[in-house]
mmCIF file of C-alpha atoms in Angstrom:
data_model
loop_
_atom_site.group_PDB
_atom_site.id
_atom_site.type_symbol
_atom_site.label_atom_id
_atom_site.label_comp_id
_atom_site.label_asym_id
_atom_site.label_seq_id
_atom_site.Cartn_x
_atom_site.Cartn_y
_atom_site.Cartn_z
ATOM 1 C CA UNK A 284 -4.361 12.349 36.723
ATOM 2 C CA UNK A 285 -3.616 15.967 35.820
ATOM 3 C CA UNK A 286 -1.477 17.282 32.986
ATOM 4 C CA UNK A 287 0.292 20.572 33.590
ATOM 5 C CA UNK A 288 0.589 23.381 31.073
ATOM 6 C CA UNK A 289 4.236 22.622 30.252
ATOM 7 C CA UNK A 290 3.428 19.008 29.348
ATOM 8 C CA UNK A 291 0.519 20.103 27.151
ATOM 9 C CA UNK A 292 2.781 22.604 25.395
ATOM 10 C CA UNK A 293 5.424 19.892 24.870
ATOM 11 C CA UNK A 294 2.831 17.563 23.338
ATOM 12 C CA UNK A 295 1.554 20.338 21.066
ATOM 13 C CA UNK A 296 5.098 21.086 19.902
ATOM 14 C CA UNK A 297 5.795 17.413 19.166
ATOM 15 C CA UNK A 298 2.546 17.189 17.212
ATOM 16 C CA UNK A 299 3.438 20.300 15.208
ATOM 17 C CA UNK A 300 6.911 18.961 14.366
ATOM 18 C CA UNK A 301 5.404 15.759 12.973
ATOM 19 C CA UNK A 302 3.514 17.658 10.297
ATOM 20 C CA UNK A 303 4.684 19.422 7.185
ATOM 21 C CA UNK A 304 6.740 21.508 6.649
ATOM 22 C CA UNK A 305 8.745 20.203 9.629
ATOM 23 C CA UNK A 306 9.606 16.866 8.042
ATOM 24 C CA UNK A 307 12.984 15.232 8.600
ATOM 25 C CA UNK A 308 13.701 15.941 4.915
ATOM 26 C CA UNK A 309 13.280 19.681 5.421
ATOM 27 C CA UNK A 310 15.164 19.610 8.726
ATOM 28 C CA UNK A 311 18.169 18.006 7.013
ATOM 29 C CA UNK A 312 18.055 20.595 4.237
ATOM 30 C CA UNK A 313 17.994 23.387 6.801
ATOM 31 C CA UNK A 314 20.867 21.759 8.712
ATOM 32 C CA UNK A 315 23.041 21.757 5.579
ATOM 33 C CA UNK A 316 22.308 25.435 4.957
ATOM 34 C CA UNK A 317 23.141 26.239 8.583
ATOM 35 C CA UNK A 318 26.402 24.247 8.352
ATOM 36 C CA UNK A 319 27.331 26.290 5.292
ATOM 37 C CA UNK A 320 26.804 29.542 7.174
ATOM 38 C CA UNK A 321 28.980 28.280 10.019
ATOM 39 C CA UNK A 322 31.710 27.213 7.580
ATOM 40 C CA UNK A 323 31.666 30.597 5.865
ATOM 41 C CA UNK A 324 31.333 32.901 8.872
ATOM 42 C CA UNK A 325 33.127 31.014 11.657
ATOM 43 C CA UNK A 326 35.655 28.953 9.693
ATOM 44 C CA UNK A 327 36.216 31.457 6.880
ATOM 45 C CA UNK A 328 35.881 28.907 4.076
ATOM 46 C CA UNK A 329 36.126 30.323 0.562
ATOM 47 C CA UNK A 330 33.073 30.389 -1.716
ATOM 48 C CA UNK A 331 34.732 28.196 -4.359
ATOM 49 C CA UNK A 332 35.591 25.559 -1.741
ATOM 50 C CA UNK A 333 32.031 25.570 -0.432
ATOM 51 C CA UNK A 334 30.712 25.128 -3.971
ATOM 52 C CA UNK A 335 32.774 21.968 -4.442
ATOM 53 C CA UNK A 336 31.955 20.585 -0.985
ATOM 54 C CA UNK A 337 28.242 21.051 -1.576
ATOM 55 C CA UNK A 338 28.298 19.676 -5.122
ATOM 56 C CA UNK A 339 30.126 16.612 -3.825
ATOM 57 C CA UNK A 340 27.600 16.062 -1.045
ATOM 58 C CA UNK A 341 24.652 16.612 -3.420
ATOM 59 C CA UNK A 342 25.993 13.989 -5.833
ATOM 60 C CA UNK A 343 27.266 11.375 -3.382
ATOM 61 C CA UNK A 344 24.121 11.307 -1.252
ATOM 62 C CA UNK A 345 22.230 10.120 -4.355
ATOM 63 C CA UNK A 346 24.780 7.413 -5.176
ATOM 64 C CA UNK A 347 23.281 3.928 -4.944
ATOM 65 C CA UNK A 348 26.143 2.487 -2.899
ATOM 66 C CA UNK A 349 25.892 5.359 -0.425
ATOM 67 C CA UNK A 350 22.113 4.970 -0.154
ATOM 68 C CA UNK A 351 22.437 1.249 0.557
ATOM 69 C CA UNK A 352 25.104 1.982 3.178
ATOM 70 C CA UNK A 353 22.890 4.558 4.900
ATOM 71 C CA UNK A 354 20.022 2.068 5.126
ATOM 72 C CA UNK A 355 22.321 -0.705 6.340
ATOM 73 C CA UNK A 356 23.673 1.503 9.137
ATOM 74 C CA UNK A 357 20.271 2.872 10.150
ATOM 75 C CA UNK A 358 18.527 -0.510 10.208
ATOM 76 C CA UNK A 359 21.292 -2.306 12.096
ATOM 77 C CA UNK A 360 19.866 -1.094 15.409
ATOM 78 C CA UNK A 361 18.412 -3.999 17.437
ATOM 79 C CA UNK A 362 14.699 -4.018 18.230
ATOM 80 C CA UNK A 363 15.372 -3.797 21.978
ATOM 81 C CA UNK A 364 16.615 -0.231 21.590
ATOM 82 C CA UNK A 365 14.161 2.455 22.781
ATOM 83 C CA UNK A 366 11.312 2.981 20.330
ATOM 84 C CA UNK A 367 12.002 6.708 20.108
ATOM 85 C CA UNK A 368 15.535 6.006 18.822
ATOM 86 C CA UNK A 369 14.319 3.452 16.265
ATOM 87 C CA UNK A 370 11.504 5.814 15.273
ATOM 88 C CA UNK A 371 14.097 8.414 14.287
ATOM 89 C CA UNK A 372 16.431 5.922 12.589
ATOM 90 C CA UNK A 373 13.507 4.805 10.444
ATOM 91 C CA UNK A 374 13.447 8.268 8.880
ATOM 92 C CA UNK A 375 16.723 7.475 7.074
ATOM 93 C CA UNK A 376 14.942 7.667 3.715
ATOM 94 C CA UNK A 377 14.649 11.434 4.182
ATOM 95 C CA UNK A 378 18.343 11.675 3.196
ATOM 96 C CA UNK A 379 17.222 13.608 0.114
ATOM 97 C CA UNK A 380 17.105 16.659 2.357
ATOM 98 C CA UNK A 381 20.894 16.608 2.344
ATOM 99 C CA UNK A 382 20.824 16.669 -1.466
ATOM 100 C CA UNK A 383 18.412 19.606 -1.531
ATOM 101 C CA UNK A 384 20.295 21.623 1.086
ATOM 102 C CA UNK A 385 23.628 21.013 -0.620
ATOM 103 C CA UNK A 386 22.301 21.860 -4.093
ATOM 104 C CA UNK A 387 20.779 25.130 -2.893
ATOM 105 C CA UNK A 388 23.956 26.025 -0.999
ATOM 106 C CA UNK A 389 26.202 25.197 -3.966
ATOM 107 C CA UNK A 390 24.134 27.468 -6.199
ATOM 108 C CA UNK A 391 24.161 30.276 -3.634
ATOM 109 C CA UNK A 392 27.940 30.124 -3.207
ATOM 110 C CA UNK A 393 28.494 29.874 -6.936
ATOM 111 C CA UNK A 394 26.507 33.083 -7.381
ATOM 112 C CA UNK A 395 29.113 34.707 -5.107
ATOM 113 C CA UNK A 396 31.866 33.282 -7.325
ATOM 114 C CA UNK A 397 30.054 34.608 -10.401
ATOM 115 C CA UNK A 398 29.930 38.117 -8.953
ATOM 116 C CA UNK A 399 33.591 38.148 -7.935
ATOM 117 C CA UNK A 400 34.984 36.419 -11.041
ATOM 118 C CA UNK A 401 32.460 37.028 -13.833
ATOM 119 C CA UNK A 402 32.842 35.478 -17.261
ATOM 120 C CA UNK A 403 30.910 33.486 -19.896
ATOM 121 C CA UNK A 404 31.829 30.123 -18.370
ATOM 122 C CA UNK A 405 30.850 31.214 -14.872
ATOM 123 C CA UNK A 406 27.515 32.652 -15.963
ATOM 124 C CA UNK A 407 26.726 29.524 -17.995
ATOM 125 C CA UNK A 408 27.303 27.296 -14.967
ATOM 126 C CA UNK A 409 25.196 29.580 -12.760
ATOM 127 C CA UNK A 410 22.348 29.609 -15.295
ATOM 128 C CA UNK A 411 22.351 25.808 -15.451
ATOM 129 C CA UNK A 412 22.365 25.475 -11.661
ATOM 130 C CA UNK A 413 19.520 27.977 -11.379
ATOM 131 C CA UNK A 414 17.443 26.197 -14.034
ATOM 132 C CA UNK A 415 17.917 22.840 -12.301
ATOM 133 C CA UNK A 416 16.727 24.260 -8.981
ATOM 134 C CA UNK A 417 13.686 25.950 -10.527
ATOM 135 C CA UNK A 418 12.627 22.782 -12.365
ATOM 136 C CA UNK A 419 13.063 20.798 -9.133
ATOM 137 C CA UNK A 420 10.420 22.874 -7.326
ATOM 138 C CA UNK A 421 7.679 20.384 -6.332
ATOM 139 C CA UNK A 422 4.865 21.785 -8.490
ATOM 140 C CA UNK A 423 7.013 22.229 -11.594
ATOM 141 C CA UNK A 424 8.630 18.825 -11.096
ATOM 142 C CA UNK A 425 5.241 17.125 -10.836
ATOM 143 C CA UNK A 426 3.844 18.964 -13.862
ATOM 144 C CA UNK A 427 6.944 18.606 -16.087
ATOM 145 C CA UNK A 428 8.662 15.535 -14.691
ATOM 146 C CA UNK A 429 10.351 14.530 -17.949
ATOM 147 C CA UNK A 430 11.846 18.017 -18.311
ATOM 148 C CA UNK A 431 12.967 17.948 -14.672
ATOM 149 C CA UNK A 432 14.630 14.565 -15.130
ATOM 150 C CA UNK A 433 16.460 15.531 -18.325
ATOM 151 C CA UNK A 434 17.558 18.902 -16.944
ATOM 152 C CA UNK A 435 19.088 17.170 -13.928
ATOM 153 C CA UNK A 436 20.803 14.533 -16.046
ATOM 154 C CA UNK A 437 22.190 16.611 -18.908
ATOM 155 C CA UNK A 438 22.435 19.844 -16.925
ATOM 156 C CA UNK A 439 24.256 18.067 -14.109
ATOM 157 C CA UNK A 440 26.740 16.449 -16.490
ATOM 158 C CA UNK A 441 27.365 19.791 -18.189
ATOM 159 C CA UNK A 442 27.863 21.647 -14.891
ATOM 160 C CA UNK A 443 30.335 19.010 -13.739
ATOM 161 C CA UNK A 444 32.351 19.253 -16.954
ATOM 162 C CA UNK A 445 32.354 23.060 -17.090
ATOM 163 C CA UNK A 446 33.213 23.435 -13.416
ATOM 164 C CA UNK A 447 36.100 20.985 -13.861
ATOM 165 C CA UNK A 448 37.411 23.144 -16.708
ATOM 166 C CA UNK A 449 37.104 26.272 -14.576
ATOM 167 C CA UNK A 450 38.753 24.614 -11.562
ATOM 168 C CA UNK A 451 41.661 23.375 -13.700
ATOM 169 C CA UNK A 452 42.465 27.021 -14.415
ATOM 170 C CA UNK A 453 41.664 28.643 -11.068
ATOM 171 C CA UNK A 454 42.279 25.974 -8.401
ATOM 172 C CA UNK A 455 43.455 22.498 -9.556
ATOM 173 C CA UNK A 456 43.139 21.106 -6.019
ATOM 174 C CA UNK A 457 39.360 21.163 -6.450
ATOM 175 C CA UNK A 458 39.638 18.640 -9.281
ATOM 176 C CA UNK A 459 40.035 15.740 -6.832
ATOM 177 C CA UNK A 460 36.561 15.941 -5.273
ATOM 178 C CA UNK A 461 35.127 16.639 -8.725
ATOM 179 C CA UNK A 462 36.771 13.437 -9.953
ATOM 180 C CA UNK A 463 35.048 11.579 -7.116
ATOM 181 C CA UNK A 464 31.721 13.052 -8.215
ATOM 182 C CA UNK A 465 32.388 12.012 -11.821
ATOM 183 C CA UNK A 466 33.074 8.423 -10.733
ATOM 184 C CA UNK A 467 29.932 8.428 -8.594
ATOM 185 C CA UNK A 468 27.811 9.636 -11.532
ATOM 186 C CA UNK A 469 29.369 7.171 -13.966
ATOM 187 C CA UNK A 470 29.070 4.003 -11.848
ATOM 188 C CA UNK A 471 25.355 3.261 -12.477
ATOM 189 C CA UNK A 472 25.832 3.835 -16.218
ATOM 190 C CA UNK A 473 28.676 1.329 -16.321
ATOM 191 C CA UNK A 474 26.048 -1.277 -15.413
ATOM 192 C CA UNK A 475 23.641 -0.251 -18.169
ATOM 193 C CA UNK A 476 22.115 -3.347 -19.764
ATOM 194 C CA UNK A 477 19.284 -4.274 -22.088
ATOM 195 C CA UNK A 478 17.630 -7.310 -20.528
ATOM 196 C CA UNK A 479 14.785 -9.664 -21.498
ATOM 197 C CA UNK A 480 11.480 -9.490 -19.638
ATOM 198 C CA UNK A 481 8.211 -11.377 -19.550
ATOM 199 C CA UNK A 482 5.093 -9.253 -19.124
ATOM 200 C CA UNK A 483 1.648 -10.436 -18.070
ATOM 201 C CA UNK A 484 -1.292 -8.028 -17.820
ATOM 202 C CA UNK A 485 -4.114 -9.413 -15.684
ATOM 203 C CA UNK A 486 -6.057 -6.281 -16.639
ATOM 204 C CA UNK A 487 -5.513 -3.120 -18.718
ATOM 205 C CA UNK A 488 -4.561 -1.414 -15.454
ATOM 206 C CA UNK A 489 -1.570 -3.560 -14.427
ATOM 207 C CA UNK A 490 1.569 -5.193 -15.838
ATOM 208 C CA UNK A 491 3.451 -7.876 -13.911
ATOM 209 C CA UNK A 492 6.986 -7.723 -15.312
ATOM 210 C CA UNK A 493 9.348 -10.649 -14.641
ATOM 211 C CA UNK A 494 13.147 -10.402 -14.818
ATOM 212 C CA UNK A 495 15.688 -13.229 -14.642
ATOM 213 C CA UNK A 496 18.999 -11.918 -15.976
ATOM 214 C CA UNK A 497 21.315 -12.992 -13.180
ATOM 215 C CA UNK A 498 20.206 -10.481 -10.548
ATOM 216 C CA UNK A 499 18.102 -11.458 -7.519
ATOM 217 C CA UNK A 500 17.660 -8.268 -5.464
ATOM 218 C CA UNK A 501 16.968 -8.003 -1.753
ATOM 219 C CA UNK A 502 13.513 -7.322 -0.387
ATOM 220 C CA UNK A 503 12.902 -3.600 -0.096
ATOM 221 C CA UNK A 504 15.018 -2.590 -3.086
ATOM 222 C CA UNK A 505 14.063 -0.933 -6.351
ATOM 223 C CA UNK A 506 15.218 -1.125 -9.956
ATOM 224 C CA UNK A 507 15.402 1.719 -12.480
ATOM 225 C CA UNK A 508 13.800 0.758 -15.818
ATOM 226 C CA UNK A 509 13.812 2.532 -19.173
ATOM 227 C CA UNK A 510 12.891 2.025 -22.814
ATOM 228 C CA UNK A 511 15.080 4.955 -23.870
ATOM 229 C CA UNK A 512 18.012 5.192 -21.436
ATOM 230 C CA UNK A 513 19.080 8.744 -22.272
ATOM 231 C CA UNK A 514 15.642 10.258 -21.866
ATOM 232 C CA UNK A 515 13.448 8.651 -19.234
ATOM 233 C CA UNK A 516 13.851 6.370 -16.216
ATOM 234 C CA UNK A 517 11.296 5.002 -13.769
ATOM 235 C CA UNK A 518 12.013 3.184 -10.506
ATOM 236 C CA UNK A 519 9.840 0.329 -9.250
ATOM 237 C CA UNK A 520 9.985 -1.869 -6.164
ATOM 238 C CA UNK A 521 11.534 -5.291 -6.717
ATOM 239 C CA UNK A 522 9.486 -8.335 -5.740
ATOM 240 C CA UNK A 523 11.859 -11.285 -5.287
ATOM 241 C CA UNK A 524 10.377 -14.609 -4.191
ATOM 242 C CA UNK A 525 12.210 -16.721 -1.597
ATOM 243 C CA UNK A 526 14.026 -19.643 -3.203
ATOM 244 C CA UNK A 527 13.629 -18.327 -6.740
ATOM 245 C CA UNK A 528 16.042 -16.443 -8.985
ATOM 246 C CA UNK A 529 15.076 -13.170 -10.578
ATOM 247 C CA UNK A 530 12.309 -10.825 -9.484
ATOM 248 C CA UNK A 531 9.077 -9.127 -10.534
ATOM 249 C CA UNK A 532 7.833 -5.577 -10.815
ATOM 250 C CA UNK A 533 4.199 -4.613 -10.315
ATOM 251 C CA UNK A 534 3.522 -1.671 -12.620
ATOM 252 C CA UNK A 535 0.164 0.086 -12.730
ATOM 253 C CA UNK A 536 -1.135 2.536 -15.301
ATOM 254 C CA UNK A 537 -0.113 5.938 -13.944
ATOM 255 C CA UNK A 538 0.865 7.979 -16.988
ATOM 256 C CA UNK A 539 1.899 7.769 -20.639
ATOM 257 C CA UNK A 540 5.019 5.676 -20.043
ATOM 258 C CA UNK A 541 3.304 2.995 -17.969
ATOM 259 C CA UNK A 542 0.301 2.973 -20.308
ATOM 260 C CA UNK A 543 2.570 2.287 -23.301
ATOM 261 C CA UNK A 544 4.427 -0.442 -21.406
ATOM 262 C CA UNK A 545 1.168 -2.220 -20.548
ATOM 263 C CA UNK A 546 -0.106 -1.872 -24.115
ATOM 264 C CA UNK A 547 3.125 -2.721 -25.980
ATOM 265 C CA UNK A 548 4.518 -5.379 -23.619
ATOM 266 C CA UNK A 549 8.113 -5.076 -24.918
ATOM 267 C CA UNK A 550 10.390 -8.118 -24.898
ATOM 268 C CA UNK A 551 13.362 -6.145 -23.508
ATOM 269 C CA UNK A 552 13.929 -3.079 -21.320
ATOM 270 C CA UNK A 553 16.996 -1.216 -20.078
ATOM 271 C CA UNK A 554 18.229 -1.353 -16.475
ATOM 272 C CA UNK A 555 21.167 0.389 -14.828
ATOM 273 C CA UNK A 556 22.980 0.478 -11.547
ATOM 274 C CA UNK A 557 22.287 -1.876 -8.658
ATOM 275 C CA UNK A 558 19.181 -2.670 -6.590
ATOM 276 C CA UNK A 559 18.764 0.292 -4.260
ATOM 277 C CA UNK A 560 17.251 0.309 -0.784
ATOM 278 C CA UNK A 561 13.934 2.041 -0.205
ATOM 279 C CA UNK A 562 11.593 2.971 2.617
ATOM 280 C CA UNK A 563 10.352 -0.594 3.173
ATOM 281 C CA UNK A 564 13.730 -1.639 4.546
ATOM 282 C CA UNK A 565 13.028 0.090 7.828
ATOM 283 C CA UNK A 566 10.555 -2.671 8.831
ATOM 284 C CA UNK A 567 13.387 -4.641 10.434
ATOM 285 C CA UNK A 568 13.736 -1.896 13.064
ATOM 286 C CA UNK A 569 10.429 -2.928 14.656
ATOM 287 C CA UNK A 570 9.045 -6.000 16.390
ATOM 288 C CA UNK A 571 5.719 -5.827 14.501
ATOM 289 C CA UNK A 572 4.648 -3.766 11.512
ATOM 290 C CA UNK A 573 1.423 -2.857 9.725
ATOM 291 C CA UNK A 574 1.739 -2.474 5.957
ATOM 292 C CA UNK A 575 -0.852 -0.197 4.356
ATOM 293 C CA UNK A 576 -1.120 -0.299 0.569
ATOM 294 C CA UNK A 577 -3.484 1.087 -2.027
ATOM 295 C CA UNK A 578 -3.685 -0.328 -5.543
ATOM 296 C CA UNK A 579 -0.349 -1.385 -6.983
ATOM 297 C CA UNK A 580 1.319 -0.169 -3.789
ATOM 298 C CA UNK A 581 1.023 -3.840 -2.877
ATOM 299 C CA UNK A 582 4.157 -4.388 -5.018
ATOM 300 C CA UNK A 583 6.675 -2.830 -2.584
ATOM 301 C CA UNK A 584 4.947 -4.571 0.361
ATOM 302 C CA UNK A 585 4.889 -8.041 -1.173
ATOM 303 C CA UNK A 586 8.614 -8.934 -0.957
ATOM 304 C CA UNK A 587 8.641 -8.161 2.769
ATOM 305 C CA UNK A 588 5.509 -10.221 3.333
ATOM 306 C CA UNK A 589 6.899 -13.142 1.315
ATOM 307 C CA UNK A 590 10.324 -13.021 2.986
ATOM 308 C CA UNK A 591 8.810 -12.318 6.423
ATOM 309 C CA UNK A 592 11.464 -9.690 7.084
ATOM 310 C CA UNK A 593 9.449 -8.666 10.161
ATOM 311 C CA UNK A 594 6.199 -9.895 11.743
ATOM 312 C CA UNK A 595 3.518 -7.998 9.850
ATOM 313 C CA UNK A 596 -0.116 -7.626 8.963
ATOM 314 C CA UNK A 597 -1.427 -6.119 5.714
ATOM 315 C CA UNK A 598 -4.143 -3.565 5.036
ATOM 316 C CA UNK A 599 -4.756 -3.372 1.274
ATOM 317 C CA UNK A 600 -7.316 -1.120 -0.369
ATOM 318 C CA UNK A 601 -7.864 -1.648 -4.094
ATOM 319 C CA UNK A 602 -10.565 -1.958 -6.673
ATOM 320 C CA UNK A 603 -11.703 -5.493 -7.501
ATOM 321 C CA UNK A 604 -8.366 -7.126 -6.534
ATOM 322 C CA UNK A 605 -8.822 -10.447 -8.338
ATOM 323 C CA UNK A 606 -10.033 -8.877 -11.553
ATOM 324 C CA UNK A 607 -7.330 -6.192 -11.509
ATOM 325 C CA UNK A 608 -4.310 -8.199 -10.339
ATOM 326 C CA UNK A 609 -5.312 -11.770 -11.123
ATOM 327 C CA UNK A 610 -6.113 -14.746 -8.902
ATOM 328 C CA UNK A 611 -2.500 -15.926 -8.787
ATOM 329 C CA UNK A 612 -1.160 -12.736 -7.203
ATOM 330 C CA UNK A 613 -4.079 -12.360 -4.774
ATOM 331 C CA UNK A 614 -3.776 -15.998 -3.683
ATOM 332 C CA UNK A 615 -0.027 -15.519 -3.193
ATOM 333 C CA UNK A 616 -0.710 -12.563 -0.916
ATOM 334 C CA UNK A 617 -3.395 -14.338 1.109
ATOM 335 C CA UNK A 618 -1.184 -17.399 1.491
ATOM 336 C CA UNK A 619 1.363 -15.392 3.507
ATOM 337 C CA UNK A 620 -1.204 -12.962 4.951
ATOM 338 C CA UNK A 621 -4.356 -14.950 5.781
ATOM 339 C CA UNK A 622 -5.434 -12.241 8.252
ATOM 340 C CA UNK A 623 -4.956 -9.381 5.798
ATOM 341 C CA UNK A 624 -7.610 -6.692 5.551
ATOM 342 C CA UNK A 625 -8.372 -6.527 1.815
ATOM 343 C CA UNK A 626 -10.784 -3.675 1.128
ATOM 344 C CA UNK A 627 -12.489 -3.834 -2.266
ATOM 345 C CA UNK A 628 -13.313 -0.233 -3.174
ATOM 346 C CA UNK A 629 -15.610 -1.417 -5.973
ATOM 347 C CA UNK A 630 -18.086 -2.953 -3.529
ATOM 348 C CA UNK A 631 -17.283 -1.145 -0.271
ATOM 349 C CA UNK A 632 -16.371 2.369 -1.403
ATOM 350 C CA UNK A 633 -13.465 4.467 -0.220
ATOM 351 C CA UNK A 634 -12.196 3.382 3.222
ATOM 352 C CA UNK A 635 -10.925 5.419 6.156
ATOM 353 C CA UNK A 636 -7.354 4.154 5.888
ATOM 354 C CA UNK A 637 -6.179 6.015 8.977
ATOM 355 C CA UNK A 638 -8.832 4.246 11.040
ATOM 356 C CA UNK A 639 -8.062 0.858 9.446
ATOM 357 C CA UNK A 640 -4.333 1.275 10.061
ATOM 358 C CA UNK A 641 -4.854 2.448 13.640
ATOM 359 C CA UNK A 642 -7.186 -0.467 14.365
ATOM 360 C CA UNK A 643 -4.688 -2.932 12.845
ATOM 361 C CA UNK A 644 -1.935 -1.486 15.049
ATOM 362 C CA UNK A 645 -4.000 -2.010 18.164
ATOM 363 C CA UNK A 646 -5.115 -5.551 17.235
ATOM 364 C CA UNK A 647 -1.643 -6.659 16.122
ATOM 365 C CA UNK A 648 0.232 -4.720 18.822
ATOM 366 C CA UNK A 649 2.384 -3.204 16.061
ATOM 367 C CA UNK A 650 5.133 -0.684 16.712
ATOM 368 C CA UNK A 651 5.029 1.037 13.307
ATOM 369 C CA UNK A 652 3.077 1.545 10.086
ATOM 370 C CA UNK A 653 4.557 1.647 6.582
ATOM 371 C CA UNK A 654 2.315 3.136 3.911
ATOM 372 C CA UNK A 655 2.751 2.618 0.156
ATOM 373 C CA UNK A 656 0.228 4.753 -1.672
ATOM 374 C CA UNK A 657 -0.171 7.988 -3.608
ATOM 375 C CA UNK A 658 1.174 11.248 -2.243
ATOM 376 C CA UNK A 659 -1.954 12.701 -0.531
ATOM 377 C CA UNK A 660 -2.929 9.380 1.078
ATOM 378 C CA UNK A 661 0.609 8.644 2.252
ATOM 379 C CA UNK A 662 1.047 12.067 3.812
ATOM 380 C CA UNK A 663 -2.345 11.880 5.505
ATOM 381 C CA UNK A 664 -1.726 8.451 7.015
ATOM 382 C CA UNK A 665 1.836 9.218 8.130
ATOM 383 C CA UNK A 666 0.988 12.555 9.729
ATOM 384 C CA UNK A 667 -2.229 11.432 11.437
ATOM 385 C CA UNK A 668 -0.685 8.284 12.913
ATOM 386 C CA UNK A 669 2.475 10.044 14.055
ATOM 387 C CA UNK A 670 0.353 12.651 15.822
ATOM 388 C CA UNK A 671 -1.255 9.716 17.667
ATOM 389 C CA UNK A 672 2.172 8.525 18.775
ATOM 390 C CA UNK A 673 2.645 5.733 16.231
ATOM 391 C CA UNK A 674 5.826 5.704 14.092
ATOM 392 C CA UNK A 675 4.678 5.909 10.476
ATOM 393 C CA UNK A 676 6.603 5.943 7.218
ATOM 394 C CA UNK A 677 5.995 6.417 3.499
ATOM 395 C CA UNK A 678 7.600 7.761 0.354
ATOM 396 C CA UNK A 679 8.267 11.519 0.253
ATOM 397 C CA UNK A 680 8.649 12.039 -3.530
ATOM 398 C CA UNK A 681 11.908 13.937 -3.164
ATOM 399 C CA UNK A 682 13.647 12.546 -6.252
#
C-alpha cells in the first residue's frame, strides 16, 4: 500500500490543526472577529451597534441556561452518526472562544466610539474594558486569579451600567439588548443561597463535601461554591449518586482557598445559579469511553461511572488512593469499575498516561478519551491522542 504526497500533506495538516494554538476555542474566537469585520465592511454596521452585539454575545454565552442548552443540543446526536461528526460536536465546551472573540471585538469597536465621541464616560468604559482584557490574559489570570475574577465581576457590572447610561442619551434602542444582558447577569445571583454542608477529610489533602438542600444535579454538572459571595467563587464537579438526594464535591488542596476549607470545615457555604454542564457530558456521544483522571480529578468522572451514562473504563493515577481518599470512596469506585487501572504513584512512580490511555482504548475498543487532570497533563493527553486519531477531550481553563 502506497500513500501519495497529497495524502501525507493532508494528514500533516490535520495533525497540526489538532495542536495548540489551533484549538476549537481559538478558531471560534477568530470566527467572531472575522464576522465582525464582515459586518462592518460588507454590511456597514455602526461601531456602537457592534459594541452592543458583541457585549450581548459575550455575556449570554456564559449564561448557565445557555451553556446547558448548548450541551443538550450538541450531545443529542445519536451514536450511529459518523465518528468525525460526533468528534466535532464533543468540542462544544470550547464555546468560551465565542466569549473571548466577542469581548475583544466589543473593546475594539468601543475604542472607535471613544475616538469619535470622546468624553469622561466613554474613556472610563474603555479603560475598564481594557483592564478586563489585560487581566484575562492566560499568564496574568493564572498568577492573579482573584484579581481577574473580581475585575470581571465588578468591572463588568460597572461597564454594563455606564454603557446603559450612555446609550440612554445617544441611542435608546440599544437599551433592549443591554436589558437582556442585565437579566442574564442577575439570574444566577437571584438563586444565591447559604446552605448547610457536611465535610469529611480522609486526609489533609482532600475534603469530601456533601450537600442535601433540595438540589440533586445531573451527572456531568458543576456547582459554584463560595465562603464570601462578593469576592471569590470556585466551581467543582457534582457527584450525585443514583437513587439518593443531594450530591458530593471532591475538593483537593490546590491553593489557599481549598486549604482553608479543608482545615476549617465550615458548616455552611454559599451557592448560586443552577448546576451547569461541563466537559464530561460529551461521553453520551460515544459508544465506549475511557476516563483518565489524576488525583481528585476522579470527582468529575465518578458521577458518570456511577450513573453509567456511557460504557466506560477508568484509568486513575493518584498517590496512595486509600490513604488519600479513604476506603469508602475507593471501594465505591471499584464496585462500578472492577477493571479500572488504578496507578499508585507512591509505589509505582509517575506513569505514562498517554500510553495507559491508548492501551485502554485498544483493549476496550473505546471511541473517545475524556481526561480530568491538571493543565499540562490534560493538554498533553488530548493532543497526543488526537494526533493518533482518537477523539480526546479535557478542560481548557478558559474561564
